[in-house]
Short mmCIF file of C-alpha atoms and ligand atoms in Angstrom, two decimals:
data_model
loop_
_atom_site.label_atom_id
_atom_site.label_comp_id
_atom_site.label_asym_id
_atom_site.label_seq_id
_atom_site.Cartn_x
_atom_site.Cartn_y
_atom_site.Cartn_z
CA UNK A 66 -25.66 -36.86 -18.44
CA UNK A 67 -22.99 -35.01 -20.34
CA UNK A 68 -21.33 -31.92 -18.95
CA UNK A 69 -23.26 -29.38 -21.02
CA UNK A 70 -26.72 -30.76 -20.28
CA UNK A 71 -25.89 -30.82 -16.56
CA UNK A 72 -24.91 -27.15 -16.78
CA UNK A 73 -28.10 -26.22 -18.62
CA UNK A 74 -30.20 -27.94 -15.99
CA UNK A 75 -28.58 -26.45 -12.89
CA UNK A 76 -27.31 -23.17 -14.34
CA UNK A 77 -24.01 -23.82 -12.51
CA UNK A 78 -20.66 -23.71 -14.25
CA UNK A 79 -19.38 -27.28 -14.22
CA UNK A 80 -15.84 -28.05 -13.16
CA UNK A 81 -15.01 -28.89 -16.80
CA UNK A 82 -16.34 -25.50 -17.91
CA UNK A 83 -14.49 -23.86 -15.06
CA UNK A 84 -11.23 -25.42 -16.24
CA UNK A 85 -11.82 -24.05 -19.73
CA UNK A 86 -12.93 -20.61 -18.62
CA UNK A 87 -10.21 -20.52 -15.99
CA UNK A 88 -7.55 -21.08 -18.64
CA UNK A 89 -9.09 -18.30 -20.70
CA UNK A 90 -9.05 -16.00 -17.68
CA UNK A 91 -5.40 -16.75 -16.89
CA UNK A 92 -4.51 -16.23 -20.55
CA UNK A 93 -6.42 -12.97 -20.53
CA UNK A 94 -4.49 -11.74 -17.49
CA UNK A 95 -1.13 -12.84 -18.94
CA UNK A 96 -1.97 -11.13 -22.27
CA UNK A 97 -2.94 -7.99 -20.39
CA UNK A 98 0.43 -7.85 -18.62
CA UNK A 99 2.22 -8.44 -21.93
CA UNK A 100 0.26 -5.60 -23.52
CA UNK A 101 1.12 -3.24 -20.67
CA UNK A 102 4.73 -3.66 -21.70
CA UNK A 103 3.98 -2.52 -25.24
CA UNK A 104 2.26 0.70 -24.10
CA UNK A 105 -0.91 -0.39 -25.81
CA UNK A 106 -3.04 1.65 -23.39
CA UNK A 107 -2.87 5.20 -22.03
CA UNK A 108 -1.68 4.70 -18.44
CA UNK A 109 -4.30 7.11 -17.08
CA UNK A 110 -7.76 6.17 -18.32
CA UNK A 111 -9.24 8.68 -20.74
CA UNK A 112 -12.77 7.67 -19.85
CA UNK A 113 -15.27 10.45 -19.13
CA UNK A 114 -17.67 10.25 -16.17
CA UNK A 115 -20.59 7.94 -16.96
CA UNK A 116 -19.03 6.57 -20.15
CA UNK A 117 -18.47 3.05 -18.85
CA UNK A 118 -21.97 2.75 -17.41
CA UNK A 119 -23.44 4.01 -20.64
CA UNK A 120 -21.74 1.15 -22.48
CA UNK A 121 -23.37 -1.48 -20.25
CA UNK A 122 -26.86 -2.95 -20.71
CA UNK A 123 -29.44 -1.19 -18.60
CA UNK A 124 -30.77 -4.43 -17.11
CA UNK A 125 -29.16 -7.63 -15.89
CA UNK A 126 -29.43 -10.55 -18.33
CA UNK A 127 -32.39 -12.88 -17.86
CA UNK A 128 -30.77 -15.76 -19.69
CA UNK A 129 -27.34 -17.20 -18.78
CA UNK A 130 -24.37 -15.92 -20.77
CA UNK A 131 -21.00 -17.41 -21.63
CA UNK A 132 -17.84 -16.44 -19.77
CA UNK A 133 -16.23 -15.72 -23.13
CA UNK A 134 -18.82 -12.94 -23.64
CA UNK A 135 -17.72 -11.41 -20.36
CA UNK A 136 -14.08 -11.55 -21.40
CA UNK A 137 -14.97 -9.84 -24.67
CA UNK A 138 -16.60 -7.06 -22.69
CA UNK A 139 -13.50 -6.81 -20.50
CA UNK A 140 -11.64 -5.77 -23.65
CA UNK A 141 -14.31 -3.63 -25.22
CA UNK A 142 -15.96 -1.98 -22.22
CA UNK A 143 -13.88 -2.30 -19.08
CA UNK A 144 -10.29 -1.76 -20.21
CA UNK A 145 -11.00 1.74 -21.59
CA UNK A 146 -12.06 2.70 -18.07
CA UNK A 147 -9.03 1.21 -16.36
CA UNK A 148 -6.09 3.24 -15.14
CA UNK A 149 -3.22 0.85 -15.46
CA UNK A 150 -1.76 0.61 -11.97
CA UNK A 151 0.43 -2.28 -13.07
CA UNK A 152 1.95 -0.44 -16.02
CA UNK A 153 5.73 -0.05 -15.79
CA UNK A 154 5.06 3.64 -16.54
CA UNK A 155 2.83 4.19 -13.50
CA UNK A 156 4.62 6.60 -11.15
CA UNK A 157 1.63 8.23 -9.43
CA UNK A 158 0.66 8.18 -5.74
CA UNK A 159 2.38 5.17 -4.23
CA UNK A 160 2.55 1.88 -6.10
CA UNK A 161 -0.03 -0.82 -5.44
CA UNK A 162 2.18 -3.32 -7.16
CA UNK A 163 1.25 -6.90 -7.91
CA UNK A 164 2.91 -10.04 -9.20
CA UNK A 165 1.89 -13.31 -10.77
CA UNK A 166 2.57 -15.23 -7.53
CA UNK A 167 0.36 -12.69 -5.72
CA UNK A 168 -2.42 -13.16 -8.27
CA UNK A 169 -2.17 -16.94 -7.97
CA UNK A 170 -2.30 -16.80 -4.17
CA UNK A 171 -5.42 -14.62 -4.43
CA UNK A 172 -6.93 -17.09 -6.86
CA UNK A 173 -6.37 -19.93 -4.40
CA UNK A 174 -8.05 -17.84 -1.73
CA UNK A 175 -11.04 -17.27 -4.02
CA UNK A 176 -11.07 -20.95 -4.78
CA UNK A 177 -11.20 -22.03 -1.16
CA UNK A 178 -13.62 -19.20 -0.42
CA UNK A 179 -13.44 -19.71 3.32
CA UNK A 180 -14.59 -17.15 5.79
CA UNK A 181 -11.98 -17.04 8.52
CA UNK A 182 -13.72 -14.97 11.16
CA UNK A 183 -12.90 -17.51 13.89
CA UNK A 184 -10.07 -19.98 14.21
CA UNK A 185 -12.74 -22.67 14.19
CA UNK A 186 -14.24 -21.51 10.89
CA UNK A 187 -10.99 -22.39 9.13
CA UNK A 188 -7.95 -23.05 11.30
CA UNK A 189 -5.52 -22.78 8.37
CA UNK A 190 -6.76 -19.30 7.51
CA UNK A 191 -5.84 -18.09 11.00
CA UNK A 192 -2.67 -20.07 11.51
CA UNK A 193 -1.08 -19.33 8.14
CA UNK A 194 -1.79 -15.65 8.72
CA UNK A 195 -0.16 -15.62 12.18
CA UNK A 196 2.76 -17.57 10.82
CA UNK A 197 3.43 -15.42 7.78
CA UNK A 198 3.11 -12.26 9.86
CA UNK A 199 5.69 -13.68 12.26
CA UNK A 200 7.90 -14.35 9.24
CA UNK A 201 7.57 -10.69 8.26
CA UNK A 202 8.76 -9.62 11.73
CA UNK A 203 11.92 -11.58 11.08
CA UNK A 204 12.22 -10.52 7.44
CA UNK A 205 11.99 -6.80 8.29
CA UNK A 206 13.80 -7.22 11.62
CA UNK A 207 10.87 -5.63 13.43
CA UNK A 208 10.93 -5.49 17.24
CA UNK A 209 10.22 -8.88 18.80
CA UNK A 210 7.27 -7.47 20.80
CA UNK A 211 5.21 -7.90 17.63
CA UNK A 212 5.69 -11.66 17.48
CA UNK A 213 2.66 -13.79 18.25
CA UNK A 214 4.66 -16.00 20.63
CA UNK A 215 4.75 -13.20 23.18
CA UNK A 216 2.04 -10.72 24.16
CA UNK A 217 1.75 -9.18 20.72
CA UNK A 218 0.99 -10.37 17.23
CA UNK A 219 0.07 -9.44 13.70
CA UNK A 220 -3.07 -9.54 11.63
CA UNK A 221 -3.86 -8.72 8.00
CA UNK A 222 -6.19 -5.77 7.55
CA UNK A 223 -7.66 -4.39 4.35
CA UNK A 224 -5.83 -1.08 4.57
CA UNK A 225 -3.52 1.12 6.60
CA UNK A 226 -6.57 3.30 7.29
CA UNK A 227 -8.32 0.42 9.04
CA UNK A 228 -5.17 -0.50 10.93
CA UNK A 229 -4.80 3.02 12.29
CA UNK A 230 -8.48 3.05 13.24
CA UNK A 231 -8.00 -0.11 15.30
CA UNK A 232 -4.93 1.42 16.94
CA UNK A 233 -6.91 4.56 17.82
CA UNK A 234 -9.79 2.53 19.25
CA UNK A 235 -7.47 0.41 21.39
CA UNK A 236 -5.60 3.52 22.53
CA UNK A 237 -8.89 5.21 23.40
CA UNK A 238 -9.96 2.25 25.53
CA UNK A 239 -6.59 1.92 27.24
CA UNK A 240 -6.62 5.61 28.12
CA UNK A 241 -10.17 5.54 29.50
CA UNK A 242 -10.06 2.19 31.29
CA UNK A 243 -12.51 0.82 28.66
CA UNK A 244 -15.12 3.36 29.73
CA UNK A 245 -15.49 4.83 26.22
CA UNK A 246 -16.63 1.47 24.89
CA UNK A 247 -19.23 1.25 27.62
CA UNK A 248 -20.43 4.83 27.90
CA UNK A 249 -19.28 6.58 24.75
CA UNK A 250 -16.47 9.07 24.58
CA UNK A 251 -16.99 11.50 27.45
CA UNK A 252 -13.51 12.79 28.20
CA UNK A 253 -11.90 15.40 25.95
CA UNK A 254 -9.37 13.05 24.36
CA UNK A 255 -6.60 14.46 22.16
CA UNK A 256 -4.54 12.79 19.44
CA UNK A 257 -1.39 13.96 17.65
CA UNK A 258 0.21 13.40 14.30
CA UNK A 259 2.31 15.53 12.00
CA UNK A 260 0.99 17.99 9.45
CA UNK A 261 2.36 15.56 6.82
CA UNK A 262 0.51 12.48 8.07
CA UNK A 263 -1.89 10.71 5.77
CA UNK A 264 -5.48 11.98 5.71
CA UNK A 265 -6.68 8.57 6.93
CA UNK A 266 -5.60 9.54 10.45
CA UNK A 267 -8.03 12.44 10.51
CA UNK A 268 -10.75 10.23 9.06
CA UNK A 269 -10.09 7.57 11.69
CA UNK A 270 -10.20 10.16 14.46
CA UNK A 271 -13.63 11.20 13.23
CA UNK A 272 -14.83 7.61 12.95
CA UNK A 273 -13.57 6.84 16.46
CA UNK A 274 -15.69 9.66 17.84
CA UNK A 275 -12.70 11.69 19.02
CA UNK A 276 -13.58 14.69 16.83
CA UNK A 277 -11.26 16.20 14.27
CA UNK A 278 -10.85 19.33 16.41
CA UNK A 279 -9.09 17.07 18.88
CA UNK A 280 -6.42 16.03 16.43
CA UNK A 281 -3.33 18.23 16.62
CA UNK A 282 -1.22 18.45 13.48
CA UNK A 283 2.32 18.92 14.75
CA UNK A 284 4.80 21.05 12.82
CA UNK A 285 7.54 19.45 10.79
CA UNK A 286 11.19 20.36 10.20
CA UNK A 287 12.93 21.14 6.92
CA UNK A 288 12.85 17.45 6.00
CA UNK A 289 9.10 17.26 6.65
CA UNK A 290 9.62 15.09 9.75
CA UNK A 291 7.62 15.70 12.92
CA UNK A 292 9.32 17.99 15.47
CA UNK A 293 9.30 16.11 18.79
CA UNK A 294 9.63 19.30 20.84
CA UNK A 295 6.51 20.70 19.16
CA UNK A 296 4.71 17.48 20.06
CA UNK A 297 5.82 17.75 23.68
CA UNK A 298 4.74 21.36 23.84
CA UNK A 299 1.29 20.65 22.35
CA UNK A 300 0.49 17.77 24.63
CA UNK A 301 1.69 19.57 27.75
CA UNK A 302 -0.59 22.49 26.86
CA UNK A 303 -3.50 20.10 26.39
CA UNK A 304 -2.83 18.50 29.76
CA UNK A 305 -2.76 21.89 31.46
CA UNK A 306 -6.15 22.71 29.96
CA UNK A 307 -7.65 19.48 31.32
CA UNK A 308 -7.63 17.36 28.19
CA UNK A 309 -6.45 13.76 27.98
CA UNK A 310 -3.74 13.15 25.36
CA UNK A 311 -3.98 9.50 24.39
CA UNK A 312 -2.56 8.75 20.94
CA UNK A 313 0.29 9.70 18.62
CA UNK A 314 0.65 8.52 15.05
CA UNK A 315 4.22 8.76 13.74
CA UNK A 316 4.83 8.18 10.05
CA UNK A 317 7.66 6.30 8.40
CA UNK A 318 7.38 7.55 4.85
CA UNK A 319 4.85 10.36 4.59
CA UNK A 320 2.60 10.37 1.57
CA UNK A 321 3.77 13.67 0.13
CA UNK A 322 7.52 13.23 0.36
CA UNK A 323 8.36 9.96 2.21
CA UNK A 324 9.65 11.86 5.24
CA UNK A 325 10.47 9.79 8.29
CA UNK A 326 9.41 10.90 11.75
CA UNK A 327 11.98 10.47 14.57
CA UNK A 328 10.49 7.44 16.31
CA UNK A 329 13.03 7.36 19.15
CA UNK A 330 12.25 10.86 20.36
CA UNK A 331 8.51 10.57 19.75
CA UNK A 332 8.42 7.18 21.44
CA UNK A 333 10.22 8.51 24.51
CA UNK A 334 7.64 11.29 24.84
CA UNK A 335 4.82 8.77 24.46
CA UNK A 336 6.29 6.57 27.18
CA UNK A 337 6.74 9.52 29.51
CA UNK A 338 3.12 10.63 29.06
CA UNK A 339 1.54 7.18 28.69
CA UNK A 340 0.39 7.76 25.13
CA UNK A 341 -0.15 5.04 22.57
CA UNK A 342 2.34 5.31 19.70
CA UNK A 343 1.16 3.96 16.37
CA UNK A 344 3.66 3.90 13.50
CA UNK A 345 2.25 4.16 9.99
CA UNK A 346 4.82 2.85 7.50
CA UNK A 347 2.28 2.11 4.79
CA UNK A 348 4.58 2.38 1.79
CA UNK A 349 8.08 2.70 3.20
CA UNK A 350 8.00 -0.16 5.72
CA UNK A 351 8.83 -2.71 3.03
CA UNK A 352 12.24 -1.05 2.65
CA UNK A 353 13.30 -2.71 5.91
CA UNK A 354 13.65 -5.96 4.02
CA UNK A 355 17.06 -4.50 3.13
CA UNK A 356 19.35 -4.42 6.17
CA UNK A 357 20.96 -1.15 4.99
CA UNK A 358 17.56 0.61 5.18
CA UNK A 359 16.48 -0.54 8.62
CA UNK A 360 17.37 2.85 10.08
CA UNK A 361 13.83 3.88 9.05
CA UNK A 362 12.55 1.88 12.01
CA UNK A 363 14.95 3.21 14.67
CA UNK A 364 12.86 3.55 17.80
CA UNK A 365 10.08 1.24 16.64
CA UNK A 366 10.60 -0.82 19.79
CA UNK A 367 8.79 2.01 21.60
CA UNK A 368 5.65 1.59 19.48
CA UNK A 369 2.40 0.06 20.67
CA UNK A 370 1.32 -0.68 17.11
CA UNK A 371 2.74 -0.64 13.62
CA UNK A 372 1.53 -1.21 10.10
CA UNK A 373 2.90 -1.44 6.60
CA UNK A 374 1.28 -2.41 3.31
CA UNK A 375 2.68 -5.36 1.39
CA UNK A 376 0.02 -4.25 -1.11
CA UNK A 377 2.04 -1.16 -1.90
CA UNK A 378 5.65 -2.12 -2.50
CA UNK A 379 5.87 -5.85 -1.77
CA UNK A 380 4.33 -7.31 -4.95
CA UNK A 381 1.25 -8.53 -3.07
CA UNK A 382 -2.02 -7.66 -4.75
CA UNK A 383 -4.29 -5.20 -2.99
CA UNK A 384 -5.52 -5.63 -0.26
CA UNK A 385 -2.97 -6.61 2.34
CA UNK A 386 -1.95 -4.46 5.29
CA UNK A 387 0.22 -6.05 7.97
CA UNK A 388 -0.85 -4.63 11.35
CA UNK A 389 1.01 -5.44 14.56
CA UNK A 390 0.33 -4.73 18.21
CA UNK A 391 2.68 -5.13 21.15
CA UNK A 392 -0.18 -6.06 23.49
CA UNK A 393 -2.92 -7.95 21.70
CA UNK A 394 -5.07 -8.15 24.84
CA UNK A 395 -5.86 -4.44 24.72
CA UNK A 396 -6.86 -4.67 21.05
CA UNK A 397 -8.97 -7.78 21.60
CA UNK A 398 -10.66 -6.38 24.71
CA UNK A 399 -11.49 -3.28 22.69
CA UNK A 400 -13.08 -5.08 19.75
CA UNK A 401 -14.37 -8.38 21.08
CA UNK A 402 -18.06 -9.14 21.51
CA UNK A 403 -19.09 -12.78 21.80
CA UNK A 404 -22.68 -13.53 20.83
CA UNK A 405 -24.05 -17.00 21.48
CA UNK A 406 -24.01 -17.97 17.81
CA UNK A 407 -20.22 -17.56 17.60
CA UNK A 408 -19.41 -19.54 20.73
CA UNK A 409 -17.22 -22.59 20.17
CA UNK A 410 -14.87 -24.82 22.09
CA UNK A 411 -11.60 -23.48 20.69
CA UNK A 412 -12.53 -19.91 21.57
CA UNK A 413 -13.67 -20.88 25.08
CA UNK A 414 -10.40 -22.68 25.71
CA UNK A 415 -8.56 -19.46 24.87
CA UNK A 416 -5.77 -21.19 22.98
CA UNK A 417 -6.44 -19.73 19.53
CA UNK A 418 -6.63 -16.35 17.79
CA UNK A 419 -10.05 -15.36 16.52
CA UNK A 420 -9.06 -12.64 14.10
CA UNK A 421 -12.57 -11.14 14.01
CA UNK A 422 -11.52 -9.57 17.33
CA UNK A 423 -8.54 -7.82 15.74
CA UNK A 424 -10.43 -5.55 13.34
CA UNK A 425 -13.83 -4.04 12.64
CA UNK A 426 -15.46 -6.52 10.21
CA UNK A 427 -16.52 -9.95 11.31
CA UNK A 428 -15.86 -11.76 8.03
CA UNK A 429 -12.43 -12.12 6.52
CA UNK A 430 -10.81 -13.63 3.45
CA UNK A 431 -7.82 -15.96 3.32
CA UNK A 432 -5.51 -13.08 2.45
CA UNK A 433 -2.34 -14.65 3.81
CA UNK A 434 -2.30 -17.05 0.83
CA UNK A 435 -1.19 -14.30 -1.56
CA UNK A 436 1.46 -13.07 0.86
CA UNK A 437 2.70 -16.62 1.40
CA UNK A 438 2.81 -17.16 -2.34
CA UNK A 439 4.79 -13.94 -2.93
CA UNK A 440 7.28 -14.62 -0.13
CA UNK A 441 7.86 -18.20 -1.25
CA UNK A 442 8.22 -17.28 -4.90
CA UNK A 443 10.69 -14.40 -4.48
CA UNK A 444 12.35 -15.36 -1.22
CA UNK A 445 13.83 -12.52 0.81
CA UNK A 446 16.65 -12.27 -1.73
CA UNK A 447 14.31 -11.71 -4.67
CA UNK A 448 12.32 -9.07 -2.81
CA UNK A 449 15.49 -7.22 -1.82
CA UNK A 450 16.76 -7.39 -5.38
CA UNK A 451 13.70 -5.54 -6.69
CA UNK A 452 13.63 -2.95 -3.90
CA UNK A 453 17.27 -2.11 -4.52
CA UNK A 454 16.54 -1.78 -8.22
CA UNK A 455 13.77 0.72 -7.50
CA UNK A 456 15.99 2.66 -5.12
CA UNK A 457 18.72 2.88 -7.73
CA UNK A 458 16.24 4.06 -10.37
CA UNK A 459 14.99 6.80 -8.02
CA UNK A 460 18.56 7.84 -7.22
CA UNK A 461 19.32 8.04 -10.93
CA UNK A 462 16.16 10.05 -11.62
CA UNK A 463 16.98 12.55 -8.84
CA UNK A 464 20.43 12.99 -10.37
CA UNK A 465 18.90 13.83 -13.75
CA UNK A 466 16.55 16.36 -12.15
CA UNK A 467 19.49 18.06 -10.44
CA UNK A 468 21.51 18.19 -13.64
CA UNK A 469 18.83 20.09 -15.60
CA UNK A 470 18.84 23.68 -14.41
CA UNK A 471 15.18 24.21 -15.34
CA UNK A 472 14.20 21.81 -12.54
CA UNK A 473 14.71 21.53 -8.79
CA UNK A 474 14.04 18.95 -6.12
CA UNK A 475 11.01 19.90 -4.01
CA UNK A 476 12.07 17.73 -1.05
CA UNK A 477 15.10 15.65 -0.18
CA UNK A 478 14.73 12.45 -2.25
CA UNK A 479 13.73 9.60 0.03
CA UNK A 480 13.92 5.90 -0.81
CA UNK A 481 11.99 5.40 -4.08
CA UNK A 482 10.27 8.81 -4.28
CA UNK A 483 11.52 11.95 -6.00
CA UNK A 484 9.52 15.17 -5.60
CA UNK A 485 10.55 17.76 -8.14
CA UNK A 486 9.31 20.88 -9.89
CA UNK A 487 10.10 23.33 -12.62
CA UNK A 488 11.78 26.42 -11.19
CA UNK A 489 8.69 28.28 -12.25
CA UNK A 490 5.12 29.07 -11.20
CA UNK A 491 2.61 26.56 -9.88
CA UNK A 492 0.67 27.18 -13.08
CA UNK A 493 3.59 26.01 -15.24
CA UNK A 494 4.09 22.93 -13.08
CA UNK A 495 0.42 22.02 -13.20
CA UNK A 496 0.45 22.48 -16.96
CA UNK A 497 3.45 20.18 -17.24
CA UNK A 498 1.74 17.49 -15.18
CA UNK A 499 -1.51 17.74 -17.12
CA UNK A 500 0.28 17.46 -20.45
CA UNK A 501 2.32 14.50 -19.31
CA UNK A 502 -0.69 12.60 -18.00
CA UNK A 503 -2.89 13.43 -20.97
CA UNK A 504 -0.23 12.06 -23.29
CA UNK A 505 -0.96 8.59 -21.91
CA UNK A 506 2.64 7.37 -21.89
CA UNK A 507 3.04 7.65 -18.13
CA UNK A 508 1.18 8.71 -15.03
CA UNK A 509 2.55 10.95 -12.29
CA UNK A 510 0.72 12.66 -9.45
CA UNK A 511 1.45 15.79 -7.45
CA UNK A 512 1.55 17.26 -3.99
CA UNK A 513 2.18 20.61 -2.36
CA UNK A 514 5.41 21.10 -0.42
CA UNK A 515 6.28 24.32 1.39
CA UNK A 516 3.24 25.79 -0.32
CA UNK A 517 4.48 24.95 -3.81
CA UNK A 518 3.07 22.55 -6.38
CA UNK A 519 5.42 19.58 -6.88
CA UNK A 520 5.39 16.52 -9.12
CA UNK A 521 5.96 13.13 -7.52
CA UNK A 522 7.92 10.38 -9.26
CA UNK A 523 7.22 7.26 -7.24
CA UNK A 524 9.16 4.26 -8.53
CA UNK A 525 7.89 0.91 -7.32
CA UNK A 526 6.22 -0.96 -10.14
CA UNK A 527 7.02 -4.64 -10.49
CA UNK A 528 8.16 -4.30 -14.11
CA UNK A 529 9.65 -0.79 -14.20
CA UNK A 530 13.17 -0.83 -15.56
CA UNK A 531 15.85 1.74 -16.35
CA UNK A 532 14.58 2.12 -19.93
CA UNK A 533 11.14 3.15 -18.63
CA UNK A 534 12.55 5.74 -16.25
CA UNK A 535 14.89 7.05 -18.97
CA UNK A 536 11.95 7.41 -21.35
CA UNK A 537 9.93 9.13 -18.63
CA UNK A 538 12.69 11.65 -17.99
CA UNK A 539 13.14 12.33 -21.70
CA UNK A 540 9.40 12.93 -22.02
CA UNK A 541 9.36 15.24 -18.99
CA UNK A 542 12.23 17.27 -20.44
CA UNK A 543 10.62 17.43 -23.88
CA UNK A 544 7.22 18.40 -22.51
CA UNK A 545 8.81 21.08 -20.33
CA UNK A 546 10.37 22.53 -23.49
CA UNK A 547 6.96 23.19 -25.04
CA UNK A 548 5.69 26.72 -24.49
N1 PLP J 677 -0.61 6.02 5.34
C1 PLP J 677 0.24 6.46 4.41
C2 PLP J 677 1.57 7.03 4.83
C3 PLP J 677 -0.11 6.39 3.06
O1 PLP J 677 0.73 6.86 2.13
C4 PLP J 677 -1.35 5.85 2.69
C5 PLP J 677 -1.74 5.77 1.27
O2 PLP J 677 -1.02 6.06 0.38
C6 PLP J 677 -2.20 5.40 3.70
C7 PLP J 677 -1.81 5.51 5.01
C8 PLP J 677 -3.53 4.83 3.38
O3 PLP J 677 -3.36 3.56 2.84
P1 PLP J 677 -4.57 2.54 2.67
O4 PLP J 677 -5.08 2.74 1.30
O5 PLP J 677 -3.94 1.20 2.88
O6 PLP J 677 -5.57 2.87 3.72
#
């Protein structure tokens, strides 16, 4: 039977067809990245709500279709609705940068298509993950308590939001002697983070059943960093009124302005009051690959848990959050349930990690492959090279802002983020941002700092170079000159 008749009979794509279609898919991706360079697309999609759905057939096809037809629709129907996160002119939010080695690692993961919920369901999926996360401890010079050889260890989660949720759940159980898991949350537990922390902390607090009224948003200083004395004051007041403080989230690199909370002081307070300290370094953590930037983690040795996102600034395709705990037993005791159908010898012997016990979902992909692929391709040297490039571009951009007296910095520039504004009304700044983004040549986002609207220039794309940042600044100046 030839290849095509076999396919017609079984409806499956044969391996020969897969090879052909796979080459087309890789070519399509490579072409897409080449086109991003030529500014073929508006960076921010111009699609209107419902437009993409309206272009799709109302019903699923009854008869099989060719992969080439799907690729044609990628061009005609999907790309117009894509905001180009991998464009060198994407400066919005924080990057979710990618790389060809990351894509290839993800492809291998899709190819193997294992489900690594238990060590036994694919030992390599678990062991490569533990190993690569141990590598990262060394690469970022993180405290040794996070290494899997001791009492701690790392796991890949889908997002920093999920990592913080797991930290909150483990903290809740540690503080209540595991009674909350058994009986529900009965005690008036209280958590703390700064007013600049990411919104995911509030969401997690709700999900964990703590109640958002029991999350205190601690004041920040002029640099937008948490004030430790305000934290101390808030938690002592809560204690006096009979509540149980249990959790603090400190941020290394806040979302609005990349401010860094003082981990040493916050950690000391947490130790004194037996609170769990989680450190959220979602975007900025990657900076610690460079020895000269490791100050961002001063005091991290006092943390119970830590996370950063290689899927933001470490060229590893979304999703990939590295989450570490100093005491894995508390996390596992919080999340582990062992039904009969998951029992197996390796688990019973207790000599392996079953990563299903380290996060909320049971199932898990082989995500460490993309991280492994990125780290092996670039090496630590290559990664550092690109981070330093981004830092230099941000430094240069901040200098340009300061040298144009129509503009001002809205926060001290931090790492690869520059927050800036026109010395004018919020209305004028919003108008500037809207015009820039509608033009399609770049994409910036905004925040509010000290009550004022500010534009954020976040430089972390894989392919962004000086010429892109120069063009961006020229465009910003020109657009600001329009009435
Ligand atoms: N924490 C910080 C400081 C962030 O900036 C972000 C997102 O930008 C998050 C958490 C949430 O990240 P994720 O999408 O991985 O949940």
